Coordinates of C-alpha atoms in Angstrom, one line a residue:
Chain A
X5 CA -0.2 -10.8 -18.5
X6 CA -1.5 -11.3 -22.0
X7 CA -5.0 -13.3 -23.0
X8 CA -5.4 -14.8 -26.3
X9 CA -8.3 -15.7 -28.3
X10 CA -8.7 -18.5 -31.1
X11 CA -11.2 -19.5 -32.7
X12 CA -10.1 -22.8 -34.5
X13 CA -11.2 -25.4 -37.1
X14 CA -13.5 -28.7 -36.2
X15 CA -10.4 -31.2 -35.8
X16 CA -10.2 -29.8 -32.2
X17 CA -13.7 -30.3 -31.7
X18 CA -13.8 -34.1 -32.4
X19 CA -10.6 -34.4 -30.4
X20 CA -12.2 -33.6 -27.5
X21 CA -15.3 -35.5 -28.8
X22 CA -18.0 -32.5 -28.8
X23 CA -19.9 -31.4 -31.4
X24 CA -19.7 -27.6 -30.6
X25 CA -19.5 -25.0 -33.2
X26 CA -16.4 -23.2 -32.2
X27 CA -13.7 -23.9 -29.9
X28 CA -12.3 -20.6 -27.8
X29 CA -8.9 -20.6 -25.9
X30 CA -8.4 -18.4 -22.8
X31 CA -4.7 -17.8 -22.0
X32 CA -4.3 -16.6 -18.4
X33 CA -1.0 -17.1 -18.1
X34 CA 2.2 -14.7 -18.8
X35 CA 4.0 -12.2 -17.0
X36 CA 2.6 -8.7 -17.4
X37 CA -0.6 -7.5 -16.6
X38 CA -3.3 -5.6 -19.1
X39 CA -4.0 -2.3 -19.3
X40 CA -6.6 -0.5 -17.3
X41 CA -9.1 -1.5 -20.2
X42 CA -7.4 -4.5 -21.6
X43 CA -7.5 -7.3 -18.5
X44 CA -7.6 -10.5 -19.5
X45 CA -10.1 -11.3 -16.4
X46 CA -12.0 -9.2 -18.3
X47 CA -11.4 -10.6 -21.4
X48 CA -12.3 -13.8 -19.7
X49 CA -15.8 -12.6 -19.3
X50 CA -16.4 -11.1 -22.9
X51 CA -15.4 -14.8 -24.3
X52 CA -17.9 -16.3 -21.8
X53 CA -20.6 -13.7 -22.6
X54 CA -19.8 -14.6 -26.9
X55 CA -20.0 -17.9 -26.5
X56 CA -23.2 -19.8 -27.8
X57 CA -24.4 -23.6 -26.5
X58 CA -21.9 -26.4 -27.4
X59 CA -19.0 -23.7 -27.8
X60 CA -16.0 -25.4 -25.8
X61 CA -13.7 -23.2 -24.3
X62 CA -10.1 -24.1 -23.5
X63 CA -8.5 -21.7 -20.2
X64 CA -4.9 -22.0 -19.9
X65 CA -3.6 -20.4 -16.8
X66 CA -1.4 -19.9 -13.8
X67 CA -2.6 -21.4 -10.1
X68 CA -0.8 -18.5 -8.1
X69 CA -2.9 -15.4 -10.2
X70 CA -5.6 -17.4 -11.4
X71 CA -6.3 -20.1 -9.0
X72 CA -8.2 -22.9 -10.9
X73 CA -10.6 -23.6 -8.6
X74 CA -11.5 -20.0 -8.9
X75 CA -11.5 -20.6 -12.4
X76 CA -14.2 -23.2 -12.3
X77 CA -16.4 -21.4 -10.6
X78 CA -16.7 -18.1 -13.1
X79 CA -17.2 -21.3 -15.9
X80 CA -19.7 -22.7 -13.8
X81 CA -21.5 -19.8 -13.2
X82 CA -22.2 -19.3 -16.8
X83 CA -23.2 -21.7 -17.6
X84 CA -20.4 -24.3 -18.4
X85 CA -19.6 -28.1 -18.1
X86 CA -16.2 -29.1 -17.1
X87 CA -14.5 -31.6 -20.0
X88 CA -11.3 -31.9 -18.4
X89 CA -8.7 -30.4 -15.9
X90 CA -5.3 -30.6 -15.8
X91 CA -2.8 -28.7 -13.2
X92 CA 0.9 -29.6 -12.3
X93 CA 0.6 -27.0 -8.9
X94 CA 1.5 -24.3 -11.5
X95 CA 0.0 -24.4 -14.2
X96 CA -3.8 -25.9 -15.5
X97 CA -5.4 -26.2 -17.9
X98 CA -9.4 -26.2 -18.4
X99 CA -11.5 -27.7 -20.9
X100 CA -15.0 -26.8 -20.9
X101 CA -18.4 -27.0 -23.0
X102 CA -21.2 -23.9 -22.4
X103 CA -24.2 -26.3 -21.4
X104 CA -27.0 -23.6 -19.9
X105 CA -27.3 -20.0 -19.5
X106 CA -24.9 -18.3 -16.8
X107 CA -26.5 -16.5 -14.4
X108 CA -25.4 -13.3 -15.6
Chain B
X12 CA -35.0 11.6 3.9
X13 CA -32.1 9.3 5.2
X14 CA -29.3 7.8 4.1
X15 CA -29.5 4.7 3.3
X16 CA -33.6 4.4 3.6
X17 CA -36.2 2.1 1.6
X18 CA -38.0 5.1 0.5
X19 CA -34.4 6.7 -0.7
X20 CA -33.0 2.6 -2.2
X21 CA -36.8 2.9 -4.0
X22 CA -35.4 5.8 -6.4
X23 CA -32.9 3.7 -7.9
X24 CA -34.4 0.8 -9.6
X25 CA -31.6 -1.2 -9.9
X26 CA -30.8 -1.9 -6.6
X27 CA -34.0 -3.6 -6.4
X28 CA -33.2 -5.9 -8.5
X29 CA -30.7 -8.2 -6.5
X30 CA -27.8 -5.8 -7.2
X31 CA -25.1 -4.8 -4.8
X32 CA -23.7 -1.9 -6.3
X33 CA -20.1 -1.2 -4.3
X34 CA -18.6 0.8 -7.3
X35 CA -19.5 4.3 -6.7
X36 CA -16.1 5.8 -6.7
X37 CA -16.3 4.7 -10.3
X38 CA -19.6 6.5 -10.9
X39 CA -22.9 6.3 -8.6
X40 CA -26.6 5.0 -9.7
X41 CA -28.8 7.5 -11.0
X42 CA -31.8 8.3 -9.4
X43 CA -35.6 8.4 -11.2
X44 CA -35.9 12.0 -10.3
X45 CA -32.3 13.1 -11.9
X46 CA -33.3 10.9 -15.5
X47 CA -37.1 12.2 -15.7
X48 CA -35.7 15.9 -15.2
X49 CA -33.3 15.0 -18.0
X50 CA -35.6 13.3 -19.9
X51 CA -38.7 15.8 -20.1
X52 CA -35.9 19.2 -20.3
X53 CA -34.3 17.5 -23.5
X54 CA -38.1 16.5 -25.0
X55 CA -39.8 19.2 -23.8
X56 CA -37.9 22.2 -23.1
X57 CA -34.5 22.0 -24.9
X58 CA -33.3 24.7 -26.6
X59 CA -29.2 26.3 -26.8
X60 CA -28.4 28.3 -24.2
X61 CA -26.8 32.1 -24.5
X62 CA -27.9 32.4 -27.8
X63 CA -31.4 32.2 -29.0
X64 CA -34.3 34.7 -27.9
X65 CA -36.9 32.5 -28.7
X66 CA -38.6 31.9 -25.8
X67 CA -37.8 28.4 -25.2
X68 CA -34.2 29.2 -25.7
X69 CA -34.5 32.0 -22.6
X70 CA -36.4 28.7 -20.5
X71 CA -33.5 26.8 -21.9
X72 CA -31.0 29.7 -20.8
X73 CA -32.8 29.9 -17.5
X74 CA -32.9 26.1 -16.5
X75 CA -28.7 25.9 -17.4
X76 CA -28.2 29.1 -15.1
X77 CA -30.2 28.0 -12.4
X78 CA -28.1 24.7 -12.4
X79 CA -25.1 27.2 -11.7
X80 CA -26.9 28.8 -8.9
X81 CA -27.6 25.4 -7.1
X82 CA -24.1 23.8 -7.7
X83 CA -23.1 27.3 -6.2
X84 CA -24.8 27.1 -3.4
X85 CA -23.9 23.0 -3.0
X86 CA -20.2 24.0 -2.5
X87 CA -20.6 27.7 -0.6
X88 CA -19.7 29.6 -3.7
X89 CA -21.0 32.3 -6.1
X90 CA -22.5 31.0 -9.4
X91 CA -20.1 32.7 -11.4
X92 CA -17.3 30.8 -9.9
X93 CA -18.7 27.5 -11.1
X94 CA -17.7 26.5 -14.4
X95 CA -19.4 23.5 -16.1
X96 CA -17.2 20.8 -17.7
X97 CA -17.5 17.4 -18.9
X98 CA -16.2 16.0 -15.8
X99 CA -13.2 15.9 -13.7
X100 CA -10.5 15.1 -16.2
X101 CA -11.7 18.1 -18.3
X102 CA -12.1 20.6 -15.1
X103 CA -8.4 19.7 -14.2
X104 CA -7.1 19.8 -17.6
X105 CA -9.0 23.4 -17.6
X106 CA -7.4 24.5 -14.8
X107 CA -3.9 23.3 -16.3
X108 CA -4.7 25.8 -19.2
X109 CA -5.4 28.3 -17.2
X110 CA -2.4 28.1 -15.3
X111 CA 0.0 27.7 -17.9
X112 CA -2.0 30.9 -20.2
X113 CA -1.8 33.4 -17.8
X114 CA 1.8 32.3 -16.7
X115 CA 1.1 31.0 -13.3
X116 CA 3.5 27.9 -13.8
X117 CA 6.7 29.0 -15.5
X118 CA 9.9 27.9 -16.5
X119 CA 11.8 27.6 -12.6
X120 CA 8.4 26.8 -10.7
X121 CA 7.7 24.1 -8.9
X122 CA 4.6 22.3 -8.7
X123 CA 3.9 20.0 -5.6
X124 CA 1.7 16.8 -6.2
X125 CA 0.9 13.4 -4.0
X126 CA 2.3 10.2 -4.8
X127 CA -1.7 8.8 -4.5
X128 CA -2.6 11.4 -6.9
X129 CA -5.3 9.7 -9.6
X130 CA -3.5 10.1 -12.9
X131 CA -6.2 12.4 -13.8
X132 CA -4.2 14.8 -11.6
X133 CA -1.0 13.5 -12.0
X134 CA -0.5 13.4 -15.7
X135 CA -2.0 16.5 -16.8
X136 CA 0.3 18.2 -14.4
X137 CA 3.3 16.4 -14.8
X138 CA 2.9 17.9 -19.0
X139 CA 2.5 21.3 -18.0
X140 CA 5.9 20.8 -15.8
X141 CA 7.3 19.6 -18.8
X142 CA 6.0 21.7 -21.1
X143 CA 7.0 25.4 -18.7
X144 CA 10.5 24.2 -18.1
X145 CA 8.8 23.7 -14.0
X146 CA 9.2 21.3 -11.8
X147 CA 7.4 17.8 -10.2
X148 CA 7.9 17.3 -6.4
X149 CA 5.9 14.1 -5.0
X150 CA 4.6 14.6 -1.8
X151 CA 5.2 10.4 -1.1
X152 CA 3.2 7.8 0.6
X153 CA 3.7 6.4 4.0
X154 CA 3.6 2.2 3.5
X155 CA -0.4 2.8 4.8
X156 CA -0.5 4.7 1.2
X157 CA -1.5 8.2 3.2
X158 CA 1.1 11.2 1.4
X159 CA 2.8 12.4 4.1
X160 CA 1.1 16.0 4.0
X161 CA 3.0 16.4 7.6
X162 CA 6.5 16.8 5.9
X163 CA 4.7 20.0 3.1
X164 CA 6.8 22.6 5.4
X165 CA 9.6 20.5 3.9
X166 CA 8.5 21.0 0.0
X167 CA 7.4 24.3 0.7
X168 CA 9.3 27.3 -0.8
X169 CA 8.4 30.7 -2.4
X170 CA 8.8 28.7 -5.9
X171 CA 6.5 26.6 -5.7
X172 CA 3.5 28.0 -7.6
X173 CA 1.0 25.3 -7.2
X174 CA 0.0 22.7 -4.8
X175 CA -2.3 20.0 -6.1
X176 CA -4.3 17.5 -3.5
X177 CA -6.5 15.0 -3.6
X178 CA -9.2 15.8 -1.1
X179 CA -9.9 11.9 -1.2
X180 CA -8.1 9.3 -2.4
X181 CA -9.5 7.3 -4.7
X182 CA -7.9 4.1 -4.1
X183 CA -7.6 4.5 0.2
X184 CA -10.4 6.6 0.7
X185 CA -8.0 8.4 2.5
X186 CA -9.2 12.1 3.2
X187 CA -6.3 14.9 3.0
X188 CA -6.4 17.8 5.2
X189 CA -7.0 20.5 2.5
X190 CA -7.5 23.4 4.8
X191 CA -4.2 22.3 6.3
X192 CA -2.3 21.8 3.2
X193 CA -4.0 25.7 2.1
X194 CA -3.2 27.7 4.7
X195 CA 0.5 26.1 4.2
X196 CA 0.4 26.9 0.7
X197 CA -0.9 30.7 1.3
X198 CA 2.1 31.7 3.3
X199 CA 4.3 31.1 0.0
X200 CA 1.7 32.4 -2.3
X201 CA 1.1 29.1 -4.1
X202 CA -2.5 28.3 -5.4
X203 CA -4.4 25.2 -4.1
X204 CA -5.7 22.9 -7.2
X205 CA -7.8 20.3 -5.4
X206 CA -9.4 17.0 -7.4
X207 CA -12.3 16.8 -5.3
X208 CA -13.9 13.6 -7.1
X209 CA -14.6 12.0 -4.3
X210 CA -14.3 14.7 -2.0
X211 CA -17.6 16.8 -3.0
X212 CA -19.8 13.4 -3.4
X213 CA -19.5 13.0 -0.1
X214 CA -18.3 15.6 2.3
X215 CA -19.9 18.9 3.0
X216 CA -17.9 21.2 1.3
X217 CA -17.6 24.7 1.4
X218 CA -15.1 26.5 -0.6
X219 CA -14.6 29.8 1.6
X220 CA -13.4 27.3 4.3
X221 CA -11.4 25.5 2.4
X222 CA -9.1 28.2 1.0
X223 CA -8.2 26.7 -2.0
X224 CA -8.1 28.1 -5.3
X225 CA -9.7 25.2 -7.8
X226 CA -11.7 22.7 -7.4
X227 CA -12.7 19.9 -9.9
X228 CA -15.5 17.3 -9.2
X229 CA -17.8 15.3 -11.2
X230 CA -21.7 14.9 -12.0
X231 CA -21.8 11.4 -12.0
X232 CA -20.0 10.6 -9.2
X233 CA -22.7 12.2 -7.1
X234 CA -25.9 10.6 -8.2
X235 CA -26.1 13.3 -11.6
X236 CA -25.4 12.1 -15.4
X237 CA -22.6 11.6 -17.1
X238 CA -20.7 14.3 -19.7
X239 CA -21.1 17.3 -16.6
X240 CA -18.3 18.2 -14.5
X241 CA -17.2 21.2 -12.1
X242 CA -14.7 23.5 -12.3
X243 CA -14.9 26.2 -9.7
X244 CA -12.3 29.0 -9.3
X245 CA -11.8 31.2 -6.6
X246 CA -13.9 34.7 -7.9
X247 CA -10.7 36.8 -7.8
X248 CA -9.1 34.5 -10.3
X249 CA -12.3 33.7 -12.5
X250 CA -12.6 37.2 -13.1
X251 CA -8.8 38.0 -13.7
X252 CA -8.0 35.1 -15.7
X253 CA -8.3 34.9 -19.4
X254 CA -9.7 32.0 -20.7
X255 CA -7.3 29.2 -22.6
X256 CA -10.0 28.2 -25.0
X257 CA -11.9 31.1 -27.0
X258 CA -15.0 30.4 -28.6
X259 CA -18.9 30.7 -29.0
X260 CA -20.1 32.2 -25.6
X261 CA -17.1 33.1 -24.6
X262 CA -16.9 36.9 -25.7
X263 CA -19.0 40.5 -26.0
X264 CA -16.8 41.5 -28.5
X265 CA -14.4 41.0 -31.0
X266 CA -12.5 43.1 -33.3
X267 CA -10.0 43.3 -36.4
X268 CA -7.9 45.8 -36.4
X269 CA -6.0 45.4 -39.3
X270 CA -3.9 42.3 -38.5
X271 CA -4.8 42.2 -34.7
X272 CA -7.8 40.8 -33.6
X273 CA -9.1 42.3 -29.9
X274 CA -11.0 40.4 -27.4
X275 CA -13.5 41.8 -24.6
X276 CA -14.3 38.3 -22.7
X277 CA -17.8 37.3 -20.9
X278 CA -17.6 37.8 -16.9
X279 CA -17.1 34.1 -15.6
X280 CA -18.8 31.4 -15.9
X281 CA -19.1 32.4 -19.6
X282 CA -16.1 33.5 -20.4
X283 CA -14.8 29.3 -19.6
X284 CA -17.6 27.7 -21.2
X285 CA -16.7 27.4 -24.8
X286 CA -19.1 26.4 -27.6
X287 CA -22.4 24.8 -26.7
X288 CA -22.1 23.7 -22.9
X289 CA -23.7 20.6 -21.4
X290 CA -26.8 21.6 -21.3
X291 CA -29.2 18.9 -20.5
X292 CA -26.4 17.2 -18.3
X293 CA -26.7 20.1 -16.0
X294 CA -30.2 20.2 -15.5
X295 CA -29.4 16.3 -14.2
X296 CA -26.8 17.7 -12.2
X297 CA -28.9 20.1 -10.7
X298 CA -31.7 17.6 -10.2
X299 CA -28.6 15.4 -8.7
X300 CA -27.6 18.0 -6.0
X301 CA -31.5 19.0 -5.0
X302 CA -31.8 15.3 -4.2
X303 CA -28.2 15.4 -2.1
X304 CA -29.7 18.9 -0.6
X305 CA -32.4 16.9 0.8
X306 CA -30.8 14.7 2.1
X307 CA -28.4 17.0 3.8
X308 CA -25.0 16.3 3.2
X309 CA -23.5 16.0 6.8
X310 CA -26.0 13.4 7.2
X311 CA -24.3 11.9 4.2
X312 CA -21.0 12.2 5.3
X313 CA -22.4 10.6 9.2
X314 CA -23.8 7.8 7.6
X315 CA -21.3 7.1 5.1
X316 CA -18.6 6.8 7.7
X317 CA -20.9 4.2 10.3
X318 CA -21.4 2.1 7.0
X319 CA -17.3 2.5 5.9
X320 CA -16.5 1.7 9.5
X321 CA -18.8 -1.5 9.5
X322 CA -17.1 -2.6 6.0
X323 CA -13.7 -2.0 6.9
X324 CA -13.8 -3.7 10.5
X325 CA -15.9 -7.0 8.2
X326 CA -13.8 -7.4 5.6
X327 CA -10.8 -7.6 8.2
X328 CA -11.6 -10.5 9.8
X329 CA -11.4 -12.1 6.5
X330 CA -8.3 -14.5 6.4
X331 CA -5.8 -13.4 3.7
X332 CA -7.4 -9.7 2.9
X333 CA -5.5 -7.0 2.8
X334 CA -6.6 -3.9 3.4
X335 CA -5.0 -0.5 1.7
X336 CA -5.5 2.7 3.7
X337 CA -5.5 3.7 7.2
X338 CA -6.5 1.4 9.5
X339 CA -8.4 4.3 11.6
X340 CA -11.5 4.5 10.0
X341 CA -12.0 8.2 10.6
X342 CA -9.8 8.8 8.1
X343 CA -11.2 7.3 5.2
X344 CA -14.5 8.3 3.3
X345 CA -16.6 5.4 1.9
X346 CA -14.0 3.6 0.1
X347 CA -12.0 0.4 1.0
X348 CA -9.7 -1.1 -1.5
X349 CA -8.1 -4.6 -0.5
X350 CA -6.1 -7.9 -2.3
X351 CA -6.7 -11.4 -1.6
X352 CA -2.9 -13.2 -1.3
X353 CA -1.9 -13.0 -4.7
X354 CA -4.9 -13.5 -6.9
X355 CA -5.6 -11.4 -9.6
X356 CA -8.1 -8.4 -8.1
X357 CA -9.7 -8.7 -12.2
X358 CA -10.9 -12.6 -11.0
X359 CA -12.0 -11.9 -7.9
X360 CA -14.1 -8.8 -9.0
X361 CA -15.8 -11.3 -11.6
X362 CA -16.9 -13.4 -9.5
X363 CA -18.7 -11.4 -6.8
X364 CA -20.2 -9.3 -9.9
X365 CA -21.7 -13.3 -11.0
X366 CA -23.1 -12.9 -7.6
X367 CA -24.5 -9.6 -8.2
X368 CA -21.9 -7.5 -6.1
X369 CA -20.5 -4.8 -8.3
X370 CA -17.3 -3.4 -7.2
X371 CA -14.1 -2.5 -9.3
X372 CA -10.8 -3.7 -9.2
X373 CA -7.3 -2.9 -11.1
X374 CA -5.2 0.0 -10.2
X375 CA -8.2 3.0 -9.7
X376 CA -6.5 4.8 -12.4
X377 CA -3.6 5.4 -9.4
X378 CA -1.0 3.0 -11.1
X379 CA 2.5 4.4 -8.9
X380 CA 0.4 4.4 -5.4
X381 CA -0.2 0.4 -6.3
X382 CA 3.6 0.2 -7.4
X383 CA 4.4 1.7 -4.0
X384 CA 2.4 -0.7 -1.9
X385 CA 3.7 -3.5 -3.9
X386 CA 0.2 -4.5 -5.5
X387 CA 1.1 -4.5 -9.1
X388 CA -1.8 -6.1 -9.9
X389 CA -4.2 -3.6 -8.1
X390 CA -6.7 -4.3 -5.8
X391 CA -10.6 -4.6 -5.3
X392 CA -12.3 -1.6 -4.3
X393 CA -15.7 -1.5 -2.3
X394 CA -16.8 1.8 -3.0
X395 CA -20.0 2.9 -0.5
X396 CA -22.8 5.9 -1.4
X397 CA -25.9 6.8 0.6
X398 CA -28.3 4.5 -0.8
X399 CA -26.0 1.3 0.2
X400 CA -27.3 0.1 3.4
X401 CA -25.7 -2.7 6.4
X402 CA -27.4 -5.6 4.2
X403 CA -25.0 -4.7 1.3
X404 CA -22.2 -5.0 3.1
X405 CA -23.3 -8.4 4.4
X406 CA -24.0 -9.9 0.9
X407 CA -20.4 -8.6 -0.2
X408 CA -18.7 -9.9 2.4
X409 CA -20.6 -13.5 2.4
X410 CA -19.9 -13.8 -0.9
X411 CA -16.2 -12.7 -1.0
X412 CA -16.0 -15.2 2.2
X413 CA -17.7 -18.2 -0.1
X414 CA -14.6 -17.3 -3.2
X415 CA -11.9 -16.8 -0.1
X416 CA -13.2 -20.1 0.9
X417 CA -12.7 -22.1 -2.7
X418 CA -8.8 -21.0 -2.4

């Protein structure tokens, strides 16, 4: 399992019609784990913890590792609003906007 | 004072503050009394130790002694078998050196090792195989994760030089009969090299008994500071045993002769302990162990097991857990690792640490015991210590039930 992290240009922004200052993508999906200090739950959490108000955050993942539902609740638990959601049974995707402070 | 008690919970302000701390095989809270001891030693009372004659260097020198003297008496052994470290790792990596300097493990040897060995065990001794020309044999895991320390008469030979052993298992919490495993080991003359990082935390332990030969444990596993670890060596070998790593402290006199340089080493602890030792770290530690003396550590070890009992037989009712370890609770000490279907253990962690539960989860630092149980992805590990309490366990397990619940 491997996590990536972009930080992208404002054409993505309007597309999903926010006015955010940075868009972040989560990929949760793959087929080998992290290392003991490199997990991308973990990574997960240090891109929710960056993020400021308005950042939109895109999680890409897989339903049998990373359950979506599960997903949505870490989002919502910091603090997030859920733009879209998208899963064919495998895979999902998450759009999402950082609204509030998490309760971290 | 008891386990588990407000007046014990009040020491450690964090806990009062809507945390759930279930992590403590990672590294325990530290109590007020262990970081003002610390604190008013390093601004008040600090000086090197060994060295100056000042007379806050000989306080100094005094207070870092002393700290010997109480770890001593902690584990039933003589202050000059106690050598201080930076922690576990370092202690086994010092006893390593020592075996391979004064040619205990040589080229034909064999070393014997668990399969559920933390890698902090397992890799440092799997180099010094490599590097003597010895050899590795894996004691393996039954498919509860226990080594099957039943079939050692099998392993057992007069080659083997060393047996290493987990006196508790990180990941299971399963507790290995050490005595056993000794007085097995004895009758071919191989030493006993025992991790005891979450052995000592927890159990009364008291190194005549246990027979062995080394033991390495940790400050900050048991309520003391980080950067201080144990290393204690049976007397005969402390004494007998030149040191791997030479430096200040470490001698009474040194020499040149010409090409040759000639050595008289310190007694133990000294003679171990190179450069400037951990010095504030092990008045914390000592402050760490007074508070554990208090308490009494059978009454540690009693309560411990009531409140691993109650977790174990709670988080087994929980549709889709499952549980690494023995399923006989008397075998385990404080420590109850589990996977929920096939969700990573990372996702699950971070969401009971929103909640305020702290727990870890990945592989413990014990990667081939998860390949072995077929949980390449690790597991989540509850970890208890004597200031958790019944109401813990109930706010960890209502909240793991609400995420079991959104699957």
């Amino acid at each position: 399992m491997y996590l990536r992290i972009y930080v992208r240009g404002k054409s993505i922004i309007s597309r999903c019609g926010c006015s955010g200052m940075g868009y972040y993508r989560v990929d949760l999906t793959g087929a080998a784990g992290g290392s003991c200090r490199s997990k991308p739950s973990a990574r997960l959490v240090a891109v929710l913890l960056s993020l400021g108000e308005d950042d939109v955050l895109e999680v890409v993942g897989e339903e049998v590792v990373y359950p979506s539902r599960l997903v949505v609740s870490v989002l919502s638990n910091e603090g997030f609003e859920i733009l879209e959601r998208e899963s064919d049974g495998l895979t999902y995707r998450i759009l999402a906007r950082k609204v509030g402070v998490g309760q971290g | 004072m008891k386990p588990g008690s407000s007046e014990l919970r009040e020491y450690f302000p964090a806990i009062g503050d809507g945390l759930v701390y279930l992590d403590n095989a990672a590294s325990t809270l530290k109590p007020r009394q262990v970081v003002d001891a610390m604190s008013v030693f390093a601004l008040e009372r600090y000086a090197n130790v060994h060295r100056g004659v000042y007379r806050l260097a000989a306080e100094a020198t005094r207070a870092y002694d002393e700290a010997h003297s109480i770890v001593a008496r902690f584990i039933g052994a003589s202050p000059r078998e106690v050598v201080f470290t930076s922690g576990t790792t370092s202690s086994i990596h010092l006893a390593v050196q020592l075996l391979l300097h004064n040619n205990i493990v040589s080229k034909g040897s064999r070393i014997i090792v668990p399969e559920d060995a933390h890698h902090s065990l397992l890799l440092p001794l799997a180099r010094l195989a490599r590097y003597t020309g010895s050899s590795l044999t894996i004691v393996p895991v039954n498919d509860e994760g226990l080594p099957e320390w039943h079939r050692l008469d099998e392993f057992l030979d007069a080659d083997v030089s060393l047996v290493a052993v987990s006196h508790v298992s990180n990941v299971t919490g399963y507790e290995s009969p050490v005595r056993e495993i000794a007085r097995k080991a004895k009758r071919y003359g191989a030493l006993v090299l025992v991790d005891g990082a979450q052995g000592v935390p927890h159990i009364p332990v008291d190194v005549s008994d246990l027979g062995v030969d080394l033991l390495a444990f940790s400050g900050h596993k048991m309520l003391g500071p980080t950067g201080i670890g144990v290393l204690w060596i049976r007397g005969s070998l402390a004494e007998e045993w030149e040191p791997p790593y030479g430096g200040g402290g470490t001698v009474r006199d040194v020499s040149i002769s010409g090409n040759r340089v000639e050595v008289e080493w310190e007694p133990s602890p000294l003679r171990f302990e190179a450069g400037t030792p951990p010095i504030i770290e092990a008045v914390g530690l000592s402050e760490a162990v007074r508070l554990l003396s208090r308490i009494g550590m059978e009454s540690v070890a009693f309560y411990e097991a009531r409140l691993t009992r109650v977790l174990f037989e709670e988080l087994s009712s929980l549709e889709g857990v499952r549980i690494v370890g023995p399923a006989d609770t008397r075998l385990r000490r404080g420590i109850v690792s589990f996977g929920v279907g096939s969700v990573d253990p990372d996702l699950i962690a971070v969401l009971l640490g929103q909640k305020g539960v702290a727990v870890r989860s990945g592989h413990h630092c014990a990667i081939p015991l998860h390949k072995r149980l077929g949980l390449v992805r690790g597991t989540v590990r509850a970890s208890l210590y004597v200031y958790n309490n019944e109401n813990d366990i109930s706010i960890f397990i209502e909240t793991l039930k609400s995420i079991i619940n959104k699957l």
